[in-house]
PDB file of N, CA and C in Angstrom:
ATOM      1  N   MET Q 101     104.059 104.788  94.091  1.00 74.00           N
ATOM      2  CA  MET Q 101     103.614 103.987  92.879  1.00 74.00           C
ATOM      3  C   MET Q 101     103.426 102.504  93.521  1.00 74.00           C
ATOM      4  N   ASP Q 102     102.102 101.978  93.293  1.00 85.00           N
ATOM      5  CA  ASP Q 102     101.906 100.793  93.569  1.00 85.00           C
ATOM      6  C   ASP Q 102     101.964  99.724  92.703  1.00 85.00           C
ATOM      7  N   ILE Q 103     103.028  99.073  92.858  1.00 91.00           N
ATOM      8  CA  ILE Q 103     103.478  97.892  91.672  1.00 91.00           C
ATOM      9  C   ILE Q 103     103.697  96.624  92.504  1.00 91.00           C
ATOM     10  N   GLN Q 104     103.335  95.679  91.868  1.00 91.00           N
ATOM     11  CA  GLN Q 104     103.240  94.351  92.548  1.00 91.00           C
ATOM     12  C   GLN Q 104     103.990  93.304  91.731  1.00 91.00           C
ATOM     13  N   VAL Q 105     104.356  92.301  92.127  1.00 93.00           N
ATOM     14  CA  VAL Q 105     104.983  91.112  91.316  1.00 93.00           C
ATOM     15  C   VAL Q 105     103.811  90.653  90.479  1.00 93.00           C
ATOM     16  N   GLY Q 106     103.907  90.345  89.395  1.00 92.00           N
ATOM     17  CA  GLY Q 106     103.132  89.854  88.341  1.00 92.00           C
ATOM     18  C   GLY Q 106     102.384  91.007  87.394  1.00 92.00           C
ATOM     19  N   ASP Q 107     102.549  92.213  87.703  1.00 93.00           N
ATOM     20  CA  ASP Q 107     101.931  93.376  87.022  1.00 93.00           C
ATOM     21  C   ASP Q 107     102.555  93.475  85.803  1.00 93.00           C
ATOM     22  N   MET Q 108     102.108  93.881  84.739  1.00 95.00           N
ATOM     23  CA  MET Q 108     102.594  94.187  83.573  1.00 95.00           C
ATOM     24  C   MET Q 108     102.732  95.780  83.458  1.00 95.00           C
ATOM     25  N   ILE Q 109     103.786  96.350  82.946  1.00 94.00           N
ATOM     26  CA  ILE Q 109     103.841  97.579  82.897  1.00 94.00           C
ATOM     27  C   ILE Q 109     104.212  98.032  81.333  1.00 94.00           C
ATOM     28  N   LEU Q 110     103.751  99.250  81.115  1.00 95.00           N
ATOM     29  CA  LEU Q 110     104.138  99.777  79.591  1.00 95.00           C
ATOM     30  C   LEU Q 110     104.836 101.014  80.051  1.00 95.00           C
ATOM     31  N   VAL Q 111     106.122 101.049  79.242  1.00 94.00           N
ATOM     32  CA  VAL Q 111     107.257 101.948  79.364  1.00 94.00           C
ATOM     33  C   VAL Q 111     107.139 103.082  78.109  1.00 94.00           C
ATOM     34  N   LYS Q 112     107.671 104.091  78.580  1.00 94.00           N
ATOM     35  CA  LYS Q 112     107.742 105.342  77.381  1.00 94.00           C
ATOM     36  C   LYS Q 112     108.742 105.025  76.345  1.00 94.00           C
ATOM     37  N   LYS Q 113     109.871 104.371  76.828  1.00 93.00           N
ATOM     38  CA  LYS Q 113     111.083 103.935  75.655  1.00 93.00           C
ATOM     39  C   LYS Q 113     111.022 102.665  75.518  1.00 93.00           C
ATOM     40  N   PRO Q 114     110.668 102.152  74.191  1.00 93.00           N
ATOM     41  CA  PRO Q 114     111.095 100.724  74.067  1.00 93.00           C
ATOM     42  C   PRO Q 114     112.041  99.808  74.104  1.00 93.00           C
ATOM     43  N   HIS Q 115     112.235  98.736  74.466  1.00 93.00           N
ATOM     44  CA  HIS Q 115     113.308  97.881  74.553  1.00 93.00           C
ATOM     45  C   HIS Q 115     113.809  97.851  72.937  1.00 93.00           C
ATOM     46  N   PRO Q 116     115.147  97.529  72.730  1.00 94.00           N
ATOM     47  CA  PRO Q 116     115.734  97.230  71.447  1.00 94.00           C
ATOM     48  C   PRO Q 116     114.895  96.460  70.632  1.00 94.00           C
ATOM     49  N   CYS Q 117     114.267  95.413  71.175  1.00 94.00           N
ATOM     50  CA  CYS Q 117     113.312  94.447  70.159  1.00 94.00           C
ATOM     51  C   CYS Q 117     112.345  94.985  69.746  1.00 94.00           C
ATOM     52  N   GLY Q 118     111.798  96.205  70.255  1.00 93.00           N
ATOM     53  CA  GLY Q 118     110.645  96.883  69.908  1.00 93.00           C
ATOM     54  C   GLY Q 118     109.460  96.894  70.746  1.00 93.00           C
ATOM     55  N   SER Q 119     109.380  96.044  71.886  1.00 94.00           N
ATOM     56  CA  SER Q 119     108.426  95.840  72.680  1.00 94.00           C
ATOM     57  C   SER Q 119     108.176  96.719  73.877  1.00 94.00           C
ATOM     58  N   LYS Q 120     107.094  97.466  74.352  1.00 94.00           N
ATOM     59  CA  LYS Q 120     107.006  98.325  75.232  1.00 94.00           C
ATOM     60  C   LYS Q 120     106.591  97.577  76.541  1.00 94.00           C
ATOM     61  N   GLN Q 121     106.026  96.499  76.644  1.00 95.00           N
ATOM     62  CA  GLN Q 121     105.464  95.735  77.474  1.00 95.00           C
ATOM     63  C   GLN Q 121     106.661  94.712  78.275  1.00 95.00           C
ATOM     64  N   PHE Q 122     106.517  95.123  79.693  1.00 96.00           N
ATOM     65  CA  PHE Q 122     107.402  94.220  80.600  1.00 96.00           C
ATOM     66  C   PHE Q 122     106.585  93.803  81.696  1.00 96.00           C
ATOM     67  N   SER Q 123     107.027  92.619  82.157  1.00 95.00           N
ATOM     68  CA  SER Q 123     106.365  91.694  83.537  1.00 95.00           C
ATOM     69  C   SER Q 123     107.226  92.138  84.538  1.00 95.00           C
ATOM     70  N   VAL Q 124     106.961  92.446  85.670  1.00 95.00           N
ATOM     71  CA  VAL Q 124     107.444  92.725  86.943  1.00 95.00           C
ATOM     72  C   VAL Q 124     107.928  91.248  87.594  1.00 95.00           C
ATOM     73  N   LEU Q 125     108.878  90.961  88.071  1.00 95.00           N
ATOM     74  CA  LEU Q 125     109.296  89.794  88.537  1.00 95.00           C
ATOM     75  C   LEU Q 125     109.691  89.958  90.193  1.00 95.00           C
ATOM     76  N   ARG Q 126     110.314  91.009  90.230  1.00 95.00           N
ATOM     77  CA  ARG Q 126     110.673  91.456  91.857  1.00 95.00           C
ATOM     78  C   ARG Q 126     110.772  92.786  92.074  1.00 95.00           C
ATOM     79  N   VAL Q 127     110.333  93.279  93.365  1.00 94.00           N
ATOM     80  CA  VAL Q 127     110.094  94.559  93.751  1.00 94.00           C
ATOM     81  C   VAL Q 127     110.819  94.818  94.631  1.00 94.00           C
ATOM     82  N   GLY Q 128     111.377  96.042  95.231  1.00 93.00           N
ATOM     83  CA  GLY Q 128     112.127  96.540  96.220  1.00 93.00           C
ATOM     84  C   GLY Q 128     112.763  97.665  95.958  1.00 93.00           C
ATOM     85  N   MET Q 129     114.053  97.797  96.379  1.00 94.00           N
ATOM     86  CA  MET Q 129     114.992  99.017  96.013  1.00 94.00           C
ATOM     87  C   MET Q 129     115.282  98.741  94.518  1.00 94.00           C
ATOM     88  N   ASP Q 130     115.342  97.662  94.030  1.00 95.00           N
ATOM     89  CA  ASP Q 130     115.703  97.347  92.432  1.00 95.00           C
ATOM     90  C   ASP Q 130     114.545  96.560  92.044  1.00 95.00           C
ATOM     91  N   PHE Q 131     113.939  96.772  90.914  1.00 95.00           N
ATOM     92  CA  PHE Q 131     112.881  96.014  90.134  1.00 95.00           C
ATOM     93  C   PHE Q 131     113.603  94.991  89.276  1.00 95.00           C
ATOM     94  N   LYS Q 132     112.915  94.114  89.372  1.00 97.00           N
ATOM     95  CA  LYS Q 132     113.408  93.141  88.049  1.00 97.00           C
ATOM     96  C   LYS Q 132     112.194  92.730  87.147  1.00 97.00           C
ATOM     97  N   ILE Q 133     112.667  93.119  85.986  1.00 96.00           N
ATOM     98  CA  ILE Q 133     111.413  93.071  85.026  1.00 96.00           C
ATOM     99  C   ILE Q 133     112.029  92.121  83.548  1.00 96.00           C
ATOM    100  N   ARG Q 134     110.928  91.615  82.999  1.00 96.00           N
ATOM    101  CA  ARG Q 134     111.090  90.749  81.760  1.00 96.00           C
ATOM    102  C   ARG Q 134     110.493  91.123  80.745  1.00 96.00           C
ATOM    103  N   CYS Q 135     111.109  91.376  79.481  1.00 95.00           N
ATOM    104  CA  CYS Q 135     110.674  92.079  78.322  1.00 95.00           C
ATOM    105  C   CYS Q 135     109.557  90.813  77.838  1.00 95.00           C
ATOM    106  N   LEU Q 136     108.389  91.335  77.520  1.00 94.00           N
ATOM    107  CA  LEU Q 136     107.580  90.455  76.909  1.00 94.00           C
ATOM    108  C   LEU Q 136     107.663  90.029  75.287  1.00 94.00           C
ATOM    109  N   GLY Q 137     108.499  90.619  74.892  1.00 94.00           N
ATOM    110  CA  GLY Q 137     108.907  90.690  73.332  1.00 94.00           C
ATOM    111  C   GLY Q 137     110.046  89.612  73.040  1.00 94.00           C
ATOM    112  N   CYS Q 138     110.958  89.731  73.975  1.00 95.00           N
ATOM    113  CA  CYS Q 138     112.245  88.709  73.756  1.00 95.00           C
ATOM    114  C   CYS Q 138     112.478  87.921  75.048  1.00 95.00           C
ATOM    115  N   GLY Q 139     112.031  88.378  76.055  1.00 94.00           N
ATOM    116  CA  GLY Q 139     112.297  87.633  77.348  1.00 94.00           C
ATOM    117  C   GLY Q 139     113.571  88.009  77.947  1.00 94.00           C
ATOM    118  N   HIS Q 140     114.052  88.984  77.692  1.00 96.00           N
ATOM    119  CA  HIS Q 140     115.469  89.419  78.340  1.00 96.00           C
ATOM    120  C   HIS Q 140     115.089  89.944  79.618  1.00 96.00           C
ATOM    121  N   GLU Q 141     115.735  89.632  80.668  1.00 96.00           N
ATOM    122  CA  GLU Q 141     115.494  89.886  82.144  1.00 96.00           C
ATOM    123  C   GLU Q 141     116.570  91.145  82.308  1.00 96.00           C
ATOM    124  N   ILE Q 142     115.865  92.308  83.063  1.00 94.00           N
ATOM    125  CA  ILE Q 142     116.807  93.547  83.471  1.00 94.00           C
ATOM    126  C   ILE Q 142     116.299  93.787  84.853  1.00 94.00           C
ATOM    127  N   MET Q 143     117.704  94.531  85.449  1.00 96.00           N
ATOM    128  CA  MET Q 143     117.267  95.018  87.245  1.00 96.00           C
ATOM    129  C   MET Q 143     117.408  96.175  86.972  1.00 96.00           C
ATOM    130  N   LEU Q 144     116.742  97.032  87.315  1.00 94.00           N
ATOM    131  CA  LEU Q 144     116.893  98.502  87.398  1.00 94.00           C
ATOM    132  C   LEU Q 144     116.330  99.200  88.672  1.00 94.00           C
ATOM    133  N   PRO Q 145     117.035 100.441  89.203  1.00 96.00           N
ATOM    134  CA  PRO Q 145     116.664 100.814  90.423  1.00 96.00           C
ATOM    135  C   PRO Q 145     115.490 101.552  90.415  1.00 96.00           C
ATOM    136  N   ARG Q 146     114.636 101.709  91.569  1.00 93.00           N
ATOM    137  CA  ARG Q 146     113.387 101.829  91.666  1.00 93.00           C
ATOM    138  C   ARG Q 146     113.344 103.233  91.058  1.00 93.00           C
ATOM    139  N   ALA Q 147     113.965 104.315  91.245  1.00 93.00           N
ATOM    140  CA  ALA Q 147     113.669 105.597  90.801  1.00 93.00           C
ATOM    141  C   ALA Q 147     113.871 105.794  89.043  1.00 93.00           C
ATOM    142  N   LYS Q 148     114.422 105.062  88.682  1.00 94.00           N
ATOM    143  CA  LYS Q 148     114.404 104.882  87.294  1.00 94.00           C
ATOM    144  C   LYS Q 148     113.308 104.222  86.596  1.00 94.00           C
ATOM    145  N   ILE Q 149     113.101 103.170  86.927  1.00 93.00           N
ATOM    146  CA  ILE Q 149     111.799 102.474  86.523  1.00 93.00           C
ATOM    147  C   ILE Q 149     110.404 103.366  86.980  1.00 93.00           C
ATOM    148  N   GLU Q 150     110.270 103.711  87.958  1.00 91.00           N
ATOM    149  CA  GLU Q 150     109.078 104.596  88.075  1.00 91.00           C
ATOM    150  C   GLU Q 150     109.153 105.918  87.312  1.00 91.00           C
ATOM    151  N   LYS Q 151     110.035 106.242  86.829  1.00 94.00           N
ATOM    152  CA  LYS Q 151     110.320 107.579  86.069  1.00 94.00           C
ATOM    153  C   LYS Q 151     109.883 107.164  84.398  1.00 94.00           C
ATOM    154  N   ASN Q 152     110.137 105.981  84.292  1.00 93.00           N
ATOM    155  CA  ASN Q 152     109.832 105.569  82.945  1.00 93.00           C
ATOM    156  C   ASN Q 152     108.556 104.838  82.407  1.00 93.00           C
ATOM    157  N   ILE Q 153     107.707 104.799  83.655  1.00 94.00           N
ATOM    158  CA  ILE Q 153     106.572 103.645  83.549  1.00 94.00           C
ATOM    159  C   ILE Q 153     105.277 104.788  82.707  1.00 94.00           C
ATOM    160  N   LYS Q 154     104.757 104.534  81.836  1.00 95.00           N
ATOM    161  CA  LYS Q 154     103.734 105.002  81.460  1.00 95.00           C
ATOM    162  C   LYS Q 154     102.122 104.397  81.775  1.00 95.00           C
ATOM    163  N   LYS Q 155     102.258 103.287  82.139  1.00 94.00           N
ATOM    164  CA  LYS Q 155     100.982 102.662  82.668  1.00 94.00           C
ATOM    165  C   LYS Q 155     101.391 101.352  83.173  1.00 94.00           C
ATOM    166  N   VAL Q 156     100.394 101.164  84.555  1.00 93.00           N
ATOM    167  CA  VAL Q 156     100.463  99.920  85.000  1.00 93.00           C
ATOM    168  C   VAL Q 156      99.359  99.025  84.744  1.00 93.00           C
ATOM    169  N   LEU Q 157      99.344  97.588  84.133  1.00 88.00           N
ATOM    170  CA  LEU Q 157      98.254  96.710  83.921  1.00 88.00           C
ATOM    171  C   LEU Q 157      98.588  95.984  84.958  1.00 88.00           C
ATOM    172  N   PRO Q 158      97.075  95.661  85.578  1.00 77.00           N
ATOM    173  CA  PRO Q 158      97.377  94.647  86.775  1.00 77.00           C
ATOM    174  C   PRO Q 158      97.392  93.288  86.322  1.00 77.00           C
ATOM    175  N   ARG Q 159      97.554  92.377  87.396  1.00 72.00           N
ATOM    176  CA  ARG Q 159      97.707  90.860  86.939  1.00 72.00           C
ATOM    177  C   ARG Q 159      96.392  90.526  86.317  1.00 72.00           C
ATOM    178  N   GLU Q 160      96.465  89.691  85.471  1.00 64.00           N
ATOM    179  CA  GLU Q 160      95.429  88.889  84.761  1.00 64.00           C
ATOM    180  C   GLU Q 160      94.647  87.577  85.507  1.00 64.00           C
TER     181      GLU Q 160
END
Protein backbone atom coordinates (compact mmCIF):
# COMPACT_ATOMS: atom_id res chain seq x y z
CA MET A 1 0.00 0.00 0.00
CA ASP A 2 1.38 3.41 -0.96
CA ILE A 3 0.78 5.75 1.96
CA GLN A 4 2.81 8.92 2.45
CA VAL A 5 3.17 11.37 5.33
CA GLY A 6 0.39 13.95 5.06
CA ASP A 7 -2.20 11.60 3.50
CA MET A 8 -5.61 11.26 5.11
CA ILE A 9 -7.04 7.79 5.64
CA LEU A 10 -10.54 6.51 6.29
CA VAL A 11 -10.69 3.47 8.56
CA LYS A 12 -13.35 0.77 8.91
CA LYS A 13 -13.88 1.15 12.66
CA PRO A 14 -14.35 4.67 14.11
CA HIS A 15 -12.24 6.15 16.89
CA PRO A 16 -14.11 6.42 20.24
CA CYS A 17 -14.76 10.11 19.50
CA GLY A 18 -16.77 9.06 16.41
CA SER A 19 -14.37 10.17 13.67
CA LYS A 20 -13.20 7.77 10.95
CA GLN A 21 -10.64 10.15 9.41
CA PHE A 22 -6.98 10.16 10.41
CA SER A 23 -3.93 12.08 9.22
CA VAL A 24 -0.66 10.16 8.69
CA LEU A 25 2.25 11.68 10.65
CA ARG A 26 4.89 8.94 10.28
CA VAL A 27 5.35 5.83 8.13
CA GLY A 28 7.67 2.85 8.50
CA MET A 29 7.26 -0.37 10.45
CA ASP A 30 4.94 1.61 12.71
CA PHE A 31 2.49 4.27 11.62
CA LYS A 32 1.78 7.36 13.69
CA ILE A 33 -1.66 8.75 12.94
CA ARG A 34 -3.70 11.65 14.34
CA CYS A 35 -7.47 11.53 14.72
CA LEU A 36 -9.04 14.47 12.89
CA GLY A 37 -11.96 14.52 15.33
CA CYS A 38 -10.22 14.92 18.68
CA GLY A 39 -6.50 15.24 17.82
CA HIS A 40 -5.40 12.09 19.65
CA GLU A 41 -2.16 10.57 18.27
CA ILE A 42 -1.78 6.80 17.96
CA MET A 43 1.11 4.55 16.93
CA LEU A 44 0.11 1.24 15.29
CA PRO A 45 2.05 -1.53 13.54
CA ARG A 46 1.97 -1.44 9.72
CA ALA A 47 0.14 -4.79 9.43
CA LYS A 48 -2.73 -3.65 11.67
CA ILE A 49 -3.23 -0.26 10.03
CA GLU A 50 -3.13 -1.66 6.46
CA LYS A 51 -5.79 -4.21 7.39
CA ASN A 52 -8.12 -1.51 8.78
CA ILE A 53 -7.79 1.12 6.03
CA LYS A 54 -10.89 1.60 3.91
CA LYS A 55 -9.68 4.45 1.66
CA VAL A 56 -6.60 6.68 1.25
CA LEU A 57 -7.19 10.34 0.45
CA PRO A 58 -4.10 12.01 -1.07
CA ARG A 59 -2.53 15.18 0.32
CA GLU A 60 -4.37 18.42 -0.31
